Short mmCIF file of C-alpha atoms and ligand atoms in Angstrom, two decimals:
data_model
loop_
_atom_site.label_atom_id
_atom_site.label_comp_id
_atom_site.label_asym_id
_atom_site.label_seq_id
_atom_site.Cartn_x
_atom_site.Cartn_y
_atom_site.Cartn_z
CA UNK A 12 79.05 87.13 46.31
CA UNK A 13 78.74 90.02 43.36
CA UNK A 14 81.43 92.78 44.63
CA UNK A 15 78.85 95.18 43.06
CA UNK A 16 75.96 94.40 45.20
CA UNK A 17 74.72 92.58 48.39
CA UNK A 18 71.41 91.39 49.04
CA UNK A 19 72.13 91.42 52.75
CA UNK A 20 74.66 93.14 54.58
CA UNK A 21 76.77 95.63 55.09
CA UNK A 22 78.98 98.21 53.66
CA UNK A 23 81.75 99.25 55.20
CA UNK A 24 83.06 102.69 52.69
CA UNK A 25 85.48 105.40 52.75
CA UNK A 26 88.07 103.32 54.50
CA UNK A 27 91.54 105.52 54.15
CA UNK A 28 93.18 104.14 51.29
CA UNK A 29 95.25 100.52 51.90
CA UNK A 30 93.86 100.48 55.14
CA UNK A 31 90.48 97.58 54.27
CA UNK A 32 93.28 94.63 55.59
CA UNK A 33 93.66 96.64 59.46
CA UNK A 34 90.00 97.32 59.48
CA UNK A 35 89.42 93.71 58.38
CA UNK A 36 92.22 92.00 61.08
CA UNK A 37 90.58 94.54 63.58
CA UNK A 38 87.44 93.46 63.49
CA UNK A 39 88.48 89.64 63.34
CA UNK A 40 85.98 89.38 59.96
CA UNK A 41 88.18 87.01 58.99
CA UNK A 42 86.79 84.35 61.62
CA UNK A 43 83.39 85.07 59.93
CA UNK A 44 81.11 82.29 57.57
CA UNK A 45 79.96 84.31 55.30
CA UNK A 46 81.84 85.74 52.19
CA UNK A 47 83.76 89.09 52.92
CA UNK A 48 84.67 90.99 50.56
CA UNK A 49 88.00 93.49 50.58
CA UNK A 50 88.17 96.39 47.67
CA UNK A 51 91.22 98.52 47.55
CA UNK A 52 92.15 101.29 45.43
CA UNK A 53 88.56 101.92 44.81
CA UNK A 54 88.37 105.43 43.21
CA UNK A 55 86.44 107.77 45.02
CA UNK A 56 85.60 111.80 44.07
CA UNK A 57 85.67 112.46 47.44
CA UNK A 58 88.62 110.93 48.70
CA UNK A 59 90.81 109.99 45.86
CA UNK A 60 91.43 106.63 46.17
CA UNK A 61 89.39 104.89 48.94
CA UNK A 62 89.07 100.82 50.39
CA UNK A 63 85.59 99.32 50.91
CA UNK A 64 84.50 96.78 52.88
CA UNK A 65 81.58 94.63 51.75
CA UNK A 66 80.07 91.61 54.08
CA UNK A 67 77.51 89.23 53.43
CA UNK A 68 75.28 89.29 56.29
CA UNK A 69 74.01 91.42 58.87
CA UNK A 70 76.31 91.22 61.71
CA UNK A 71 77.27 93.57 65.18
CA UNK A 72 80.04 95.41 64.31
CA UNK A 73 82.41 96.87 66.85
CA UNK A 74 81.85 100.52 65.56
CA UNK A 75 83.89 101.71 68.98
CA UNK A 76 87.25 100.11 67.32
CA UNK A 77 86.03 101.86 64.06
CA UNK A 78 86.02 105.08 64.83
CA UNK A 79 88.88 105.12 66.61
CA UNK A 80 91.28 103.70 63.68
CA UNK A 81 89.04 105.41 61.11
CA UNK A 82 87.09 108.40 62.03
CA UNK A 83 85.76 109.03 58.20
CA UNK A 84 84.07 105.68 57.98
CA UNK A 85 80.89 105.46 56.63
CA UNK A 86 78.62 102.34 57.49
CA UNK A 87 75.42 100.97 54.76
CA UNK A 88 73.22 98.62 56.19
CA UNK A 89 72.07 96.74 53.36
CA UNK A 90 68.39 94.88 53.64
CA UNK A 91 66.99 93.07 50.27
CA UNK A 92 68.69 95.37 47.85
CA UNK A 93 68.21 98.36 49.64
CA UNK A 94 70.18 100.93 51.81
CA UNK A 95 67.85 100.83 55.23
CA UNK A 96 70.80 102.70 56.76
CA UNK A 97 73.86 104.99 56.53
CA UNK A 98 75.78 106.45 59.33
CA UNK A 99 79.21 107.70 60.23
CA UNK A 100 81.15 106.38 62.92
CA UNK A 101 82.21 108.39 65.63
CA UNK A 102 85.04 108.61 68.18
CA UNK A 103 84.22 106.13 70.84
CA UNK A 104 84.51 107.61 74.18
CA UNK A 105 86.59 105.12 75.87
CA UNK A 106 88.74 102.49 73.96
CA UNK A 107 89.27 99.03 76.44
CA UNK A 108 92.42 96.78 75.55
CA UNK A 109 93.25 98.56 72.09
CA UNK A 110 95.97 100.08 72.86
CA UNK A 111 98.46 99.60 76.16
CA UNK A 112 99.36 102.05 78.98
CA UNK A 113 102.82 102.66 78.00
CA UNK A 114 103.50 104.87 81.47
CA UNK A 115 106.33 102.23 83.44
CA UNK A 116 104.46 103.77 86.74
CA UNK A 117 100.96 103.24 85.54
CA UNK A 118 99.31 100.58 87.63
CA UNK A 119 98.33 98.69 84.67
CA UNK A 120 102.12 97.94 84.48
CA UNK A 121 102.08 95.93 87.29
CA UNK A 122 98.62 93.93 87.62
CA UNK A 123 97.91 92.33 84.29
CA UNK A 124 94.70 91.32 84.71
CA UNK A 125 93.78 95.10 84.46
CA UNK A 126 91.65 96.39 81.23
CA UNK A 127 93.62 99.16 79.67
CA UNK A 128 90.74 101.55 79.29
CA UNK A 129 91.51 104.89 77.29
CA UNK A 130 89.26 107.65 77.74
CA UNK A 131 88.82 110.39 74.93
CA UNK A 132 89.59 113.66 77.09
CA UNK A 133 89.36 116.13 73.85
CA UNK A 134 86.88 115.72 71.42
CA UNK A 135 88.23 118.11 68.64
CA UNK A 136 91.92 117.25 69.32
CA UNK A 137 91.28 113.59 69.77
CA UNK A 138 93.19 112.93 72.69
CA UNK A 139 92.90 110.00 74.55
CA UNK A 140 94.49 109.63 78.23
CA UNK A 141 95.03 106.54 79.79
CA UNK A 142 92.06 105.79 82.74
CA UNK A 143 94.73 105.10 85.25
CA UNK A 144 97.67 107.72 85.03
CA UNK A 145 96.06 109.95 82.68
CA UNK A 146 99.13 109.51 80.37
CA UNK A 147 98.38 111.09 76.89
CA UNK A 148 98.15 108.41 74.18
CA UNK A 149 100.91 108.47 71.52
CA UNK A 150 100.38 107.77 67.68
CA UNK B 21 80.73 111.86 96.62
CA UNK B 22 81.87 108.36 97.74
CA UNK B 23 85.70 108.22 97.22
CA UNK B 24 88.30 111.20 96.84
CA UNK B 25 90.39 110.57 93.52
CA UNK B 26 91.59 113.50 92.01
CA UNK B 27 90.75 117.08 92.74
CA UNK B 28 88.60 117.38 89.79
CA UNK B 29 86.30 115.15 91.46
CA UNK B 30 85.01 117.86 93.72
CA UNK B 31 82.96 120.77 92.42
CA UNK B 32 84.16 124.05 93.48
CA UNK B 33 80.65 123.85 96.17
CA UNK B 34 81.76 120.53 97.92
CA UNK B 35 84.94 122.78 98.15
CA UNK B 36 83.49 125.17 99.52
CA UNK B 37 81.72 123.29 102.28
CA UNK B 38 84.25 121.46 103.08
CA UNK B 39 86.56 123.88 103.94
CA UNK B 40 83.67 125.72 105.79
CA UNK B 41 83.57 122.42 107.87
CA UNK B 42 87.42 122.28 108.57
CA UNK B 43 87.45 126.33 109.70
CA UNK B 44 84.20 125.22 112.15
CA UNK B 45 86.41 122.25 113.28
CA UNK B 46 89.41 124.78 114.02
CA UNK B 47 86.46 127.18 116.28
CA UNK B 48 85.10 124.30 118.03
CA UNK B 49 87.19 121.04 118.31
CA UNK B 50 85.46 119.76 121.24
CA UNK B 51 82.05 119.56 119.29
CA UNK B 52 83.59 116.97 116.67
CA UNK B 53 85.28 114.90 119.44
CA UNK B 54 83.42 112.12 119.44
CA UNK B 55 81.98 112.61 115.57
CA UNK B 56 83.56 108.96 114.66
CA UNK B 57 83.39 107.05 117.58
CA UNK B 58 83.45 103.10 116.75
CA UNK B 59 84.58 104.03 113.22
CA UNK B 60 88.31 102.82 111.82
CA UNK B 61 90.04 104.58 108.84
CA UNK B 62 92.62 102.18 107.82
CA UNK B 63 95.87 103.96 106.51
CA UNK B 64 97.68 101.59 103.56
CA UNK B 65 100.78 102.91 102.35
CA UNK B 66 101.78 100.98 100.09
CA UNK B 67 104.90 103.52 100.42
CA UNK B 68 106.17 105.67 103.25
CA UNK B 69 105.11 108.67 103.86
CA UNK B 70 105.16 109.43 107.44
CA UNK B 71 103.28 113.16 107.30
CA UNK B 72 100.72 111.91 105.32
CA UNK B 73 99.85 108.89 107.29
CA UNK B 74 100.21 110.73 110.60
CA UNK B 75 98.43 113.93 109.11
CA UNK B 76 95.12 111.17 108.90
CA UNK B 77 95.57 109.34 112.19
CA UNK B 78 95.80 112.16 113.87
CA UNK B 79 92.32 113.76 112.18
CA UNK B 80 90.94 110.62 112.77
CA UNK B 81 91.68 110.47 116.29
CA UNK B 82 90.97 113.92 116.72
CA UNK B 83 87.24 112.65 115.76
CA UNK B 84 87.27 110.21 117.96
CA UNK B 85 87.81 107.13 115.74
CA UNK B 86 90.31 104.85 115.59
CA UNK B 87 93.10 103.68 113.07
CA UNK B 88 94.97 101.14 111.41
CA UNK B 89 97.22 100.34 108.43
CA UNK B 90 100.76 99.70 107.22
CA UNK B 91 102.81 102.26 106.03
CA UNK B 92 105.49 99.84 103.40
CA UNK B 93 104.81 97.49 100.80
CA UNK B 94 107.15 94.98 101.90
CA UNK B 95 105.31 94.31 105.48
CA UNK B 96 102.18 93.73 103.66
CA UNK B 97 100.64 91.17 101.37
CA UNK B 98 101.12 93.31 98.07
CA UNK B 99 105.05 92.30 98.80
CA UNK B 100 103.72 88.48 98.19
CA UNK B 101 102.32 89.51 95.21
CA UNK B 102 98.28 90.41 96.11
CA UNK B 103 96.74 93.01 93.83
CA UNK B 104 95.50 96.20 94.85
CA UNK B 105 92.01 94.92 94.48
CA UNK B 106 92.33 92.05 96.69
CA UNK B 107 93.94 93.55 99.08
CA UNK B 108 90.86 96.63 99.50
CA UNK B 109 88.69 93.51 99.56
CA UNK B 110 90.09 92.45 102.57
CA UNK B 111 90.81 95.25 104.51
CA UNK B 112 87.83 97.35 103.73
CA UNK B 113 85.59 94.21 106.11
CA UNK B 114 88.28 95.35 108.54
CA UNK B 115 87.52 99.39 108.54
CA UNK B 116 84.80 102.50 107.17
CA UNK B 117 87.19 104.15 105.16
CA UNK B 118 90.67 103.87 103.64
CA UNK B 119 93.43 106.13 103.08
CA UNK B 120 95.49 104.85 100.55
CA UNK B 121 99.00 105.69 99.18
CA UNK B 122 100.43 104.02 96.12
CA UNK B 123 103.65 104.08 94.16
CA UNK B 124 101.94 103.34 90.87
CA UNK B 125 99.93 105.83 89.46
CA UNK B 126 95.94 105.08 89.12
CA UNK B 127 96.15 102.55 91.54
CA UNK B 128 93.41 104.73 94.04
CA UNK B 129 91.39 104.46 91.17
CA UNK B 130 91.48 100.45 90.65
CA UNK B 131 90.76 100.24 94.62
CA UNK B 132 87.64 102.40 94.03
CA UNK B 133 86.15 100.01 91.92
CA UNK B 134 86.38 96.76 94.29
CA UNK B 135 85.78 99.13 97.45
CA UNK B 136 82.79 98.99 99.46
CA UNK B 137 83.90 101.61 101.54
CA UNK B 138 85.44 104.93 100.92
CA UNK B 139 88.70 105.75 99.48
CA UNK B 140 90.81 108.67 99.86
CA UNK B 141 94.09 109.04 97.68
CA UNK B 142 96.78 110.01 99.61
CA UNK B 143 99.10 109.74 97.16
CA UNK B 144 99.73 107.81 94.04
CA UNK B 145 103.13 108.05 92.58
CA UNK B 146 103.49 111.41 90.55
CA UNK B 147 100.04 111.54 90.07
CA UNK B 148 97.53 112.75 92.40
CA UNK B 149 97.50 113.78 95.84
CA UNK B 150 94.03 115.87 96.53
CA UNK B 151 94.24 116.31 100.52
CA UNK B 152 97.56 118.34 99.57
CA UNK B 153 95.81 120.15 97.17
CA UNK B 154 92.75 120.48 99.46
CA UNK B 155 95.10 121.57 102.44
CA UNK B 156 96.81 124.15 100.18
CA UNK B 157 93.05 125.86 99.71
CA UNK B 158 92.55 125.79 102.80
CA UNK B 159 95.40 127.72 103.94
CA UNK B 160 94.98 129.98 100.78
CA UNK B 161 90.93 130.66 102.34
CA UNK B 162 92.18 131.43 105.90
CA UNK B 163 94.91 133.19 105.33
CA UNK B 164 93.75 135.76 102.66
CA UNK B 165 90.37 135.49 103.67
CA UNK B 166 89.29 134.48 99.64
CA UNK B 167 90.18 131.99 96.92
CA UNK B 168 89.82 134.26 94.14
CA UNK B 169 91.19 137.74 93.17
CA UNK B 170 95.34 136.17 93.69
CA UNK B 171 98.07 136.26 92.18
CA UNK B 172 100.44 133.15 93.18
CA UNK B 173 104.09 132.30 92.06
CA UNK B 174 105.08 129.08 91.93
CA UNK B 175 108.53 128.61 92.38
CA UNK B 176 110.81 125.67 92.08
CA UNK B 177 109.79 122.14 90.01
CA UNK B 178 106.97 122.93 87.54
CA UNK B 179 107.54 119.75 85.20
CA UNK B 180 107.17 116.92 87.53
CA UNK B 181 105.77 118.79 90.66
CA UNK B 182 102.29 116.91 91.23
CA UNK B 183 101.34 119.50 93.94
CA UNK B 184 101.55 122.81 91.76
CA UNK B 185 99.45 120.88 88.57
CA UNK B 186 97.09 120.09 91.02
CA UNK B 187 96.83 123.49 92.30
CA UNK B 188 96.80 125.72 89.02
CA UNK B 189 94.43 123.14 88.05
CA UNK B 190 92.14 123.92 91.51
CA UNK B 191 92.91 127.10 91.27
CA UNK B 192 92.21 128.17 87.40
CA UNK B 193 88.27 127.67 88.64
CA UNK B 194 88.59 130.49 90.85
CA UNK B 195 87.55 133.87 88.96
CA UNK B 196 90.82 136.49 88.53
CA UNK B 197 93.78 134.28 89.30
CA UNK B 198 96.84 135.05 87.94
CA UNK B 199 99.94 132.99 87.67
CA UNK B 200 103.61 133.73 88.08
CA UNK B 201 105.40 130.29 86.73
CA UNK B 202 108.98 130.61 88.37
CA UNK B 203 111.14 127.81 87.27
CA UNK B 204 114.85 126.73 85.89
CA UNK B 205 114.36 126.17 82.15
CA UNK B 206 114.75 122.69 82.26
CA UNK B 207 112.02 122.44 84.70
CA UNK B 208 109.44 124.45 83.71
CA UNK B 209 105.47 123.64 83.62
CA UNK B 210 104.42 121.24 80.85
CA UNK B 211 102.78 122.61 77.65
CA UNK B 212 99.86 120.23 78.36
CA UNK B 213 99.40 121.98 81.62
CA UNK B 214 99.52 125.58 79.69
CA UNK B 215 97.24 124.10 77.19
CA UNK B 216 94.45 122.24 79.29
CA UNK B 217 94.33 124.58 81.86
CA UNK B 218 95.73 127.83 81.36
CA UNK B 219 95.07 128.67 78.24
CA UNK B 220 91.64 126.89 78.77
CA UNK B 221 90.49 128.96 81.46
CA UNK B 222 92.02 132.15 79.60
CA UNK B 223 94.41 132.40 82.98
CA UNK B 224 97.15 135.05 82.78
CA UNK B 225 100.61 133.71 83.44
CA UNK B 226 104.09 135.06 83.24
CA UNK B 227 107.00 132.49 83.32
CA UNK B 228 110.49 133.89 84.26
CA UNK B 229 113.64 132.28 86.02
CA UNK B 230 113.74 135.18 88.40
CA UNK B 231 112.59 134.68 91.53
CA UNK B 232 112.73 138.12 92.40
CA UNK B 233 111.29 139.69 89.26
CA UNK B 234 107.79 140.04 89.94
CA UNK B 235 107.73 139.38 93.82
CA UNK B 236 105.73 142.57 94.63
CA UNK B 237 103.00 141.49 93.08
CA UNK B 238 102.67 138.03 94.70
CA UNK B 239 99.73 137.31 97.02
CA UNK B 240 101.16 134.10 97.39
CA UNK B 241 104.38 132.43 96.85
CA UNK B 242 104.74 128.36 97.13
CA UNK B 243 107.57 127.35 97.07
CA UNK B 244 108.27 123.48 96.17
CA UNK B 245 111.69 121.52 96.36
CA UNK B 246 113.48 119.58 93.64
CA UNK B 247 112.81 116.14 94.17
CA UNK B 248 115.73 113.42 93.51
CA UNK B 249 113.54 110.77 92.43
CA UNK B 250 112.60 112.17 88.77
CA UNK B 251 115.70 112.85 87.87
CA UNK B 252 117.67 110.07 85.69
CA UNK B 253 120.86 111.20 86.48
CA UNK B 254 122.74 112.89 90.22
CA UNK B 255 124.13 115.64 88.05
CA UNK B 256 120.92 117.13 86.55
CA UNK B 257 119.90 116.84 90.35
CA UNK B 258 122.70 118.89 91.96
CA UNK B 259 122.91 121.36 89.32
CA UNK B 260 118.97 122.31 89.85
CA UNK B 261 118.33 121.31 93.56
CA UNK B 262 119.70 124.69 94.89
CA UNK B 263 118.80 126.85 92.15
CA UNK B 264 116.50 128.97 94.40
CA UNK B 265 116.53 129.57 97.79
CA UNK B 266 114.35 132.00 99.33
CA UNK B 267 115.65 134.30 101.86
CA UNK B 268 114.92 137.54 103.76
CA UNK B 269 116.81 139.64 101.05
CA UNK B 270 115.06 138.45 97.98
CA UNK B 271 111.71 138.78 100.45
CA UNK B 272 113.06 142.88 100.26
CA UNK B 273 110.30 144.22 97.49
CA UNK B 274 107.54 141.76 98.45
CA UNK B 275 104.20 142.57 99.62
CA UNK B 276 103.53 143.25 103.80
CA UNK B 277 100.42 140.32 103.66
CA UNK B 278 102.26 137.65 101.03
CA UNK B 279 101.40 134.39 102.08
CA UNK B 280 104.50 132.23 101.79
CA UNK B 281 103.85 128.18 101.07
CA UNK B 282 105.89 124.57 100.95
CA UNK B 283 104.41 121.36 100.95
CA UNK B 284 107.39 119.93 103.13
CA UNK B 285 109.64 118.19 104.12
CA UNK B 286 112.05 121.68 102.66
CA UNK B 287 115.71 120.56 101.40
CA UNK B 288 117.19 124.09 100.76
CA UNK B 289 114.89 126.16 99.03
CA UNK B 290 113.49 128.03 102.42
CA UNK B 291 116.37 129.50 104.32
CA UNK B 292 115.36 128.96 107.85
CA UNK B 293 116.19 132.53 108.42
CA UNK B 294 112.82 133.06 107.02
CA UNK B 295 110.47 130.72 109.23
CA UNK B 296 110.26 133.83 111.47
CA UNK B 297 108.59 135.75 108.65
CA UNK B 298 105.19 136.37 110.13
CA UNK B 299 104.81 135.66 105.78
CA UNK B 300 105.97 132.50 106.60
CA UNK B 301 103.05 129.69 106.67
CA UNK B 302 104.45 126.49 105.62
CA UNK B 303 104.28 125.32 109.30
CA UNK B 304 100.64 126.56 109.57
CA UNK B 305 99.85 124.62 106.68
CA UNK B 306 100.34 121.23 107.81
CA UNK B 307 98.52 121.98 110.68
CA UNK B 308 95.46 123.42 108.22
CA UNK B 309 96.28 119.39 106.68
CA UNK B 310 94.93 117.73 109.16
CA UNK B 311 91.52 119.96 109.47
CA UNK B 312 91.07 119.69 105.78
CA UNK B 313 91.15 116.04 106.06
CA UNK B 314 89.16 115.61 109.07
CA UNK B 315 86.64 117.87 107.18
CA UNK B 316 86.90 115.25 104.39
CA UNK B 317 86.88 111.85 106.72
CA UNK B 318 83.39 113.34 107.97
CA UNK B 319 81.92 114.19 104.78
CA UNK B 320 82.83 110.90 102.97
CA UNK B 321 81.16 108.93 106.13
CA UNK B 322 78.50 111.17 105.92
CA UNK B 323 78.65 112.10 109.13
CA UNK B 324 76.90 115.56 109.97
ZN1 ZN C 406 98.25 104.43 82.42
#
């Protein structure tokens, strides 16, 4: 795989700084066949210093789990040589079995088989509260 | 409308109506007598809480249906480990509607999803509790005649009291309401609260640790009692249970129609000097309780 270019794929770019190995656990690429591709440090005029992302195949991505560790995500679709697509992520409305109901009286506490399901309450302060108990989720 | 959840669930017109159905209910009991006849609300209580549970067998009666339940954890199954949604599998074969009350908070919620029939929170943990909140409009419509144009203290726990979130939050929706937030400093309402809904809704509020401050203005004054079980230790708890407790003095500047409220059971913070207030309506309103939630048994069986 050239780092510089895919024939088919996609591009996962302005990944915070450092942060290409969290996106990359998160989204289990690892487990993939094809080649993957992890860039870090990458300069960038708009952010500095940014990681990218680069797979070798046109795959579903979870973009839910992107946007919520990585709001500033930009995604290329890449078909023979060519950019077919470029979006941002966005905040996913409800994140299931990310992140855990910390709240000791929060019925997820006691029956496991539960989904902990966060729901995004406040779009411009994204604040997420717990399905359940409503508990605010902490950073 | 299929279950009752959380307050917020209701628009401020199924409000409206239902509290329209609960004052017909209080003219003319004799023409709902028989509304639910051959229907069973089943009452699971996962934890006591004898008002509550007698508060809906009684409006349940009072339509002419019948009820059953358990009213502690450790006579039923959940004790032997069952989840909440097996056990609203099983009972809801057994009855039309359930009235639930859980320790954990959100449970209501996870029996919604398995239930085939209705669900009505009574009551989970430090949650929700919308028939209080329901009941407390109620009272609020028939005793001043409006929900809006009020200004309401709310005295005693603001940081963990369920019932006054629920009601700023029920109340903020109302146009002109204004707020007097009456609390020890330690126990004053959450900034998320202030935030959400207050400042949200552009809502006036004053907070003070003076009860008697700004008691002339009141329309209403609700009173609510320091409870035990959210403190970590006794001492916080014994320094703050007593800190106010209303009396006919400090009722000395207040105004001639103020509408005085408690969710009950009281501790201290109503001198019983004062339950012959004609102000007084703590009493009245777990009376208005049981209308509210007859209004709400008939509405969620779609019963006309
Ligand atoms: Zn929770």
């Amino acid at each position: 795989m050239n780092i510089d270019s895919i024939r088919n794929g996609i591009v996962i770019d302005h990944i915070q700084a450092k942060k290409g190995l969290e996106i990359f656990d998160a989204l289990k690429l690892g487990e993939l066949d094809c080649s993957v591709a992890i860039i870090t440090n990458a300069r960038s005029q708009k952010m500095g210093r940014k990681d990218i992302i680069k797979i070798d195949k046109n795959i579903d991505l979870d973009l839910d789990i992107l946007g919520y560790l990585d709001p500033n995500i930009t995604i290329n679709i890449i078909k023979d040589d060519k950019r077919v697509k470029k979006f941002h992520v966005e905040l996913p409305k409800e994140i299931v079995n990310i992140i855990k109901c910390k709240n000791p009286r929060c019925i997820t506490s006691v029956e496991q088989e539960l989904k902990h399901v966060f729901v995004l309450t406040d779009k411009e302060k994204k604040i997420y509260r717990c399905k359940y108990c409503e508990t605010i989720k902490e950073d | 409308m299929k279950n009752l959840i959380d307050i917020k669930d209701l628009s401020i017109k199924e409000i409206d109506e239902l509290i329209e159905v609960a004052k017909d209910i209080m003219q003319e009991p004799e023409k709902y007598s028989e509304k639910c006849k051959h229907k069973k609300l089943a009452t699971l209580f996962f934890e006591p809480s004898t008002r509550t549970r007698l508060s809906f067998e009684a409006a349940m009666m009072e339509l002419g249906g019948n009820v059953l339940g358990f009213s502690e954890a450790s006579s039923s199954s959940t004790a032997k480990g069952e989840s909440v949604s097996d056990t609203i599998k099983v009972v809801g074969g057994y009855s039309d509607i359930i009235a639930m009350r859980h320790p954990k908070e959100g449970a209501p919620l996870v029996a919604s999803f398995r239930s085939d029939v209705p669900i009505i929170n009574a009551g989970d943990g430090g949650h929700n509790h919308p028939t209080q909140t329901l009941t407390d409009l109620l009272t609020i419509s028939c005793e001043k005649g409006r929900l809006d144009n009020l200004t309401i203290g709310l005295c005693g726990d603001l940081k963990f009291g369920r019932t006054v979130h629920s009601l700023i939050t029920a109340m903020s929706r109302y146009k002109n309401i204004k707020f007097v937030l009456i609390s020890p400093d330690e126990l004053k309402i959450p900034e998320y609260v202030k935030e959400e809904i207050l400042d949200k809704n552009k809502i006036e509020y004053i907070e003070t640790n003076d009860l008697e401050e700004h008691m002339d203005k009141l329309d209403i004054l609700y009173m609510t009692r320091v409870q035990k079980e959210r403190f970590f230790n006794e001492e916080d708890y014994l320094r703050l249970k007593d800190y106010y407790i209303l009396n006919k003095n400090k009722l000395k500047n207040a105004k001639e129609d103020l509408v005085i409220m408690h969710p009950l059971p009281r501790v201290n913070e109503i001198s019983t000097e004062v339950d012959d207030d004609k102000r007084a309506c703590y009493f009245k309103q777990a009376k208005y309780g049981k209308y509210i939630r007859m209004a709400l048994i008939l509405k969620l069986l779609e019963i006309k």
